[in-house]
Coordinates of C-alpha atoms in Angstrom, one line a residue:
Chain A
X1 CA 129.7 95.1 95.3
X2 CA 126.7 93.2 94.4
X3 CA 126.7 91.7 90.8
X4 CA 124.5 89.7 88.9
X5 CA 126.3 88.0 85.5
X6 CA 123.3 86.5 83.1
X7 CA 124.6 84.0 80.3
X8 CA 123.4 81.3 78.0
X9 CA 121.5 83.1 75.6
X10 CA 121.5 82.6 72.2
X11 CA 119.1 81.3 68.9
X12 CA 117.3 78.6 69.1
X13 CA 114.3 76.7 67.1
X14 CA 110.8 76.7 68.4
X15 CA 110.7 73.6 70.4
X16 CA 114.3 73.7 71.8
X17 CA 115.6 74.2 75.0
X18 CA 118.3 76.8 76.5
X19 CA 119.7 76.8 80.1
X20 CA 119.9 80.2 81.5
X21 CA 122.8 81.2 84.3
X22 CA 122.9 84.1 86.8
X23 CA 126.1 83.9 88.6
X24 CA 125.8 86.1 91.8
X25 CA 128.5 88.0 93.6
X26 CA 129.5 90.6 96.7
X27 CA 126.6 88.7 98.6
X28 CA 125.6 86.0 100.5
X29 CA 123.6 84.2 97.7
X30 CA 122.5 82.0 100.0
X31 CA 119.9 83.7 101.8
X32 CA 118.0 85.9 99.0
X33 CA 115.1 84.7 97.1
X34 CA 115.6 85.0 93.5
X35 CA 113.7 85.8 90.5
X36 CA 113.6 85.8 86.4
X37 CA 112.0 88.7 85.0
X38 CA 112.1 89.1 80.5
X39 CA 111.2 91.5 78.7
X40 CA 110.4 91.2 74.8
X41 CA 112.0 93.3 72.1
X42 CA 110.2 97.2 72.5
X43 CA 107.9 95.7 75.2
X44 CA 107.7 95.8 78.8
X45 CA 108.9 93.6 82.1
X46 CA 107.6 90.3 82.4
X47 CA 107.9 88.7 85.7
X48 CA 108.9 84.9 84.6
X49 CA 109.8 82.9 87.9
X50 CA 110.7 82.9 91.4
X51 CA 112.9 81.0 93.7
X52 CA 113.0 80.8 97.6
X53 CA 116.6 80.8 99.1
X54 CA 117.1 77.2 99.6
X55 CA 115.4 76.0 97.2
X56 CA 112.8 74.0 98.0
X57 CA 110.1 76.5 96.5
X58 CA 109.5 77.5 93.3
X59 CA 106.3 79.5 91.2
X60 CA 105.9 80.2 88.2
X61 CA 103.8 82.8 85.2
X62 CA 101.3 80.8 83.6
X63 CA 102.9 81.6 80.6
X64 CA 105.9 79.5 81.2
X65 CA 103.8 77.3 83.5
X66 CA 105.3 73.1 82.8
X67 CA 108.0 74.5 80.3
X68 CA 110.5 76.3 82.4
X69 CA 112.3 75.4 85.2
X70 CA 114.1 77.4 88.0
X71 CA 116.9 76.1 90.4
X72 CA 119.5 77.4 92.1
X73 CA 123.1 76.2 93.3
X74 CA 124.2 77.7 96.4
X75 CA 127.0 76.4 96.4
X76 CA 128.5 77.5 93.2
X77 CA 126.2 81.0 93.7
X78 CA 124.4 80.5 90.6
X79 CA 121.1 80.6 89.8
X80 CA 119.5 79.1 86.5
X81 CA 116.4 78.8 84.4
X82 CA 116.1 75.8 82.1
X83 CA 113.9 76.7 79.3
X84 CA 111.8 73.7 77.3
X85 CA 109.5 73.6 74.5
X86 CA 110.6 77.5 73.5
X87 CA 108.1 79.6 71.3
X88 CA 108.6 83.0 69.5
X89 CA 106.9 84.4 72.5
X90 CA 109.5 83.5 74.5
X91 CA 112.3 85.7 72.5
X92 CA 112.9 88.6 74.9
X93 CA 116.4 89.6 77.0
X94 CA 116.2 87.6 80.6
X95 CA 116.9 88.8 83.7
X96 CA 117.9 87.9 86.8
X97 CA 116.6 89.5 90.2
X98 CA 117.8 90.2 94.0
X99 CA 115.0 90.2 96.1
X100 CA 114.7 91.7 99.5
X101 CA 112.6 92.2 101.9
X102 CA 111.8 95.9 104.1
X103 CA 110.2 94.8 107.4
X104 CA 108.5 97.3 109.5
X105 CA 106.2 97.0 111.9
X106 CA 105.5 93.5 112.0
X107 CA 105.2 93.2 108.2
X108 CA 107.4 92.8 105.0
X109 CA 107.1 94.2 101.8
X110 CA 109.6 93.2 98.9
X111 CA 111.3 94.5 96.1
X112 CA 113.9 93.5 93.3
X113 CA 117.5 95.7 94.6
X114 CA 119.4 94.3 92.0
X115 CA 119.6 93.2 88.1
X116 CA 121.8 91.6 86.4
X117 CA 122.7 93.1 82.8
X118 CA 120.3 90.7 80.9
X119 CA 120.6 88.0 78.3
X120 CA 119.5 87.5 75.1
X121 CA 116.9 84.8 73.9
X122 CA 115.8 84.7 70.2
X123 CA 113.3 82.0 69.1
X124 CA 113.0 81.5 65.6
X125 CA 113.5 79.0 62.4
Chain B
X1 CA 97.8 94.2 77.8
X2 CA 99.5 94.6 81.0
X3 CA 97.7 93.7 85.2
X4 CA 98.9 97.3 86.2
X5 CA 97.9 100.3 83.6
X6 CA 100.4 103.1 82.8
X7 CA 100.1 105.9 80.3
X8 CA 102.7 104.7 77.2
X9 CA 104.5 108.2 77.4
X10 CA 105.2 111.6 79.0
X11 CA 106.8 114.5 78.5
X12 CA 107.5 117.4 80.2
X13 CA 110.0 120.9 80.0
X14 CA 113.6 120.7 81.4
X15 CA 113.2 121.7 85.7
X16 CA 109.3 121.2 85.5
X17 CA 107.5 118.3 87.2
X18 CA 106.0 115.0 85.9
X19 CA 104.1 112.5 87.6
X20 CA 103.5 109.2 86.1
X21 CA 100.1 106.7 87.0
X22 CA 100.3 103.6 87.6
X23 CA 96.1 101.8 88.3
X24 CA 95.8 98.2 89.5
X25 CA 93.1 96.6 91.4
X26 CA 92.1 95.5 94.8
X27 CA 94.6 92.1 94.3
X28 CA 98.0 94.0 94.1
X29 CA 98.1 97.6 94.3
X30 CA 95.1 97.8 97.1
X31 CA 96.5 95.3 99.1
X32 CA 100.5 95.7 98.5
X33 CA 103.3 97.6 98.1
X34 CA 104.4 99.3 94.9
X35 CA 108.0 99.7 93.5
X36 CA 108.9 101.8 90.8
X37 CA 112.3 100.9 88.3
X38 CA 113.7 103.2 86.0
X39 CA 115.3 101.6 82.7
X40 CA 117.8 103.7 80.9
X41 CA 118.2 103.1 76.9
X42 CA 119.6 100.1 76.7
X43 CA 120.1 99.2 80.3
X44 CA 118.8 96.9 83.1
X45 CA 116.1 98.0 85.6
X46 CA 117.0 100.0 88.0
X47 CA 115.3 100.4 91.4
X48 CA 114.1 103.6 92.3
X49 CA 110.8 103.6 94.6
X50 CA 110.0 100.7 96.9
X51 CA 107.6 100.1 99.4
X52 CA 104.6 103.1 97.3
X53 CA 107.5 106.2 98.7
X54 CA 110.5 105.0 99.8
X55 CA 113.9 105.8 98.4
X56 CA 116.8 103.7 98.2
X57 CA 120.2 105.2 99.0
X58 CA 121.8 106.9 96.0
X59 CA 118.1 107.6 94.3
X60 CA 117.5 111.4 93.8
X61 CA 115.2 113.1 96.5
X62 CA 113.9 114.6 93.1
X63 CA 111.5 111.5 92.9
X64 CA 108.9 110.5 95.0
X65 CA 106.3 108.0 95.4
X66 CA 102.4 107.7 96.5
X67 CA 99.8 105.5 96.5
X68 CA 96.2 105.8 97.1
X69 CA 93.9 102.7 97.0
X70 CA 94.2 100.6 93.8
X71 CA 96.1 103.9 92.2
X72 CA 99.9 104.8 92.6
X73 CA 101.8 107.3 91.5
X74 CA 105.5 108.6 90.7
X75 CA 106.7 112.5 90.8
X76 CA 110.2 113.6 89.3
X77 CA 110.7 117.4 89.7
X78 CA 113.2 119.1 88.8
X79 CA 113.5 117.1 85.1
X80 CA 116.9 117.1 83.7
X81 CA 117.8 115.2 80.8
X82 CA 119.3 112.2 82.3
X83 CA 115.5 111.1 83.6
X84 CA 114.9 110.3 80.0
X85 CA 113.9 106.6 80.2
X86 CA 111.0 104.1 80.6
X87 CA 109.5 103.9 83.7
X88 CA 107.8 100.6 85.1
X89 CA 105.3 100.4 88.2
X90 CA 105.3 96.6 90.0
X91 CA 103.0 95.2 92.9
X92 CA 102.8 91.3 93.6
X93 CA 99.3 90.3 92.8
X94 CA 97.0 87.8 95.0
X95 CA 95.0 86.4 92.8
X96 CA 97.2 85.5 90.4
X97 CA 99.7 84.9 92.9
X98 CA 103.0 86.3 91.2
X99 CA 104.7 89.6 90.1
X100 CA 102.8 92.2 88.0
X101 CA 104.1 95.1 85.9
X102 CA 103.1 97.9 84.4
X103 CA 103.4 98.2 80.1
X104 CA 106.2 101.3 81.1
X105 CA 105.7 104.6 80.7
X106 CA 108.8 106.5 78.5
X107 CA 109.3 109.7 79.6
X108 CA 111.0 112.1 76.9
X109 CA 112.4 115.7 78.6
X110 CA 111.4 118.3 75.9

């Protein structure tokens, strides 16, 4: 069974920094790209950040653009989102994403299959 | 204000039919493929359309998907009370070169 287990939420100042987790189980971690996606107290979903299996590529929302940072350790099946120079904008519930690809003729189109639960992220004084 | 433009609510009759609209522009839903997620109260996304009308396995054949040019929509027929929940359209954009949402559309069954 495929699970996705968010942590590392919590309060913190403007200006401070969190470090998200996503531990990933009942897959091979390894060869899914992976994504953040928040969503901000009675608002909607926010794609945040994306990751490529490996590693080696990474994009981002402008919004979070030079202050977040998403990695991923295949080896311990986690995947994280280090979050600097937080705002009150950033206060929303995080989540972590599966996605996979549907190929058919000759193409690929892409979707999120899975979510984790979410995590909590307030921002405030 | 949201990339992809849904009406903020719907409601319809137990066993009738609702569609929900989802409009985007030539850089996402004209040029790629549209998922639909379903978000109960207080729960994670859920997927439920991929690829404009494809189901995954386990969704209800009571929903379907379409899409025409920049436009998409999603059909549940047959409402039952369960389907009450917030309802998101997505398509990756080219111009701004990431994912793009909807604002969510909540559907209440009367």
């Amino acid at each position: 069974e495929v699970q996705l287990v968010e942590s590392g939420g919590g309060l913190v100042q403007p200006g401070g920094s969190l470090r998200l987790s996503c531990a990933a189980s009942g897959f091979t971690f390894s060869s899914y790209w992976m994504h953040w996606v928040r969503q901000a107290p009675g608002k909607g979903l926010v794609w945040v950040s994306r990751i490529n299996s490996d590693g080696s590529s990474t994009s981002y929302a402008d919004s979070v653009k030079g202050r977040f940072t998403i990695s991923r350790d295949n080896a311990k099946n986690t995947l994280y989102l280090q979050m600097n120079s937080l705002r009150a904008e950033d206060t929303a519930v995080y989540y972590c994403a599966r996605d996979v690809a549907y190929c058919s003729g000759g193409s690929c189109v892409y979707y999120f299959d899975y979510w984790g639960q979410g995590t909590l992220v307030t921002v405030s004084s | 204000q949201s990339v992809l433009t849904q009406p903020p609510s719907v409601s319809e009759a137990p066993r009738q039919r609702v569609t929900i609209s989802c409009s985007g522009s030539s850089s996402n839903i004209g040029n790629n493929a549209v998922n639909w997620y379903q978000q109960l109260p207080g729960k994670a996304p859920k997927l439920l359309i991929y690829y404009d009308d494809l189901l995954p396995s386990g969704v209800s054949d009571r929903f379907s998907g379409s899409k025409s040019g920049t436009s998409a929509s999603l059909a549940i027929s047959g409402l039952q009370s369960e389907d009450e929940a917030d309802y998101y359209c997505a398509a990756w954009d080219d111009r701004l070169n990431g994912w793009v949402f909807g604002g969510g559309t909540k559907l209440t069954v009367l």
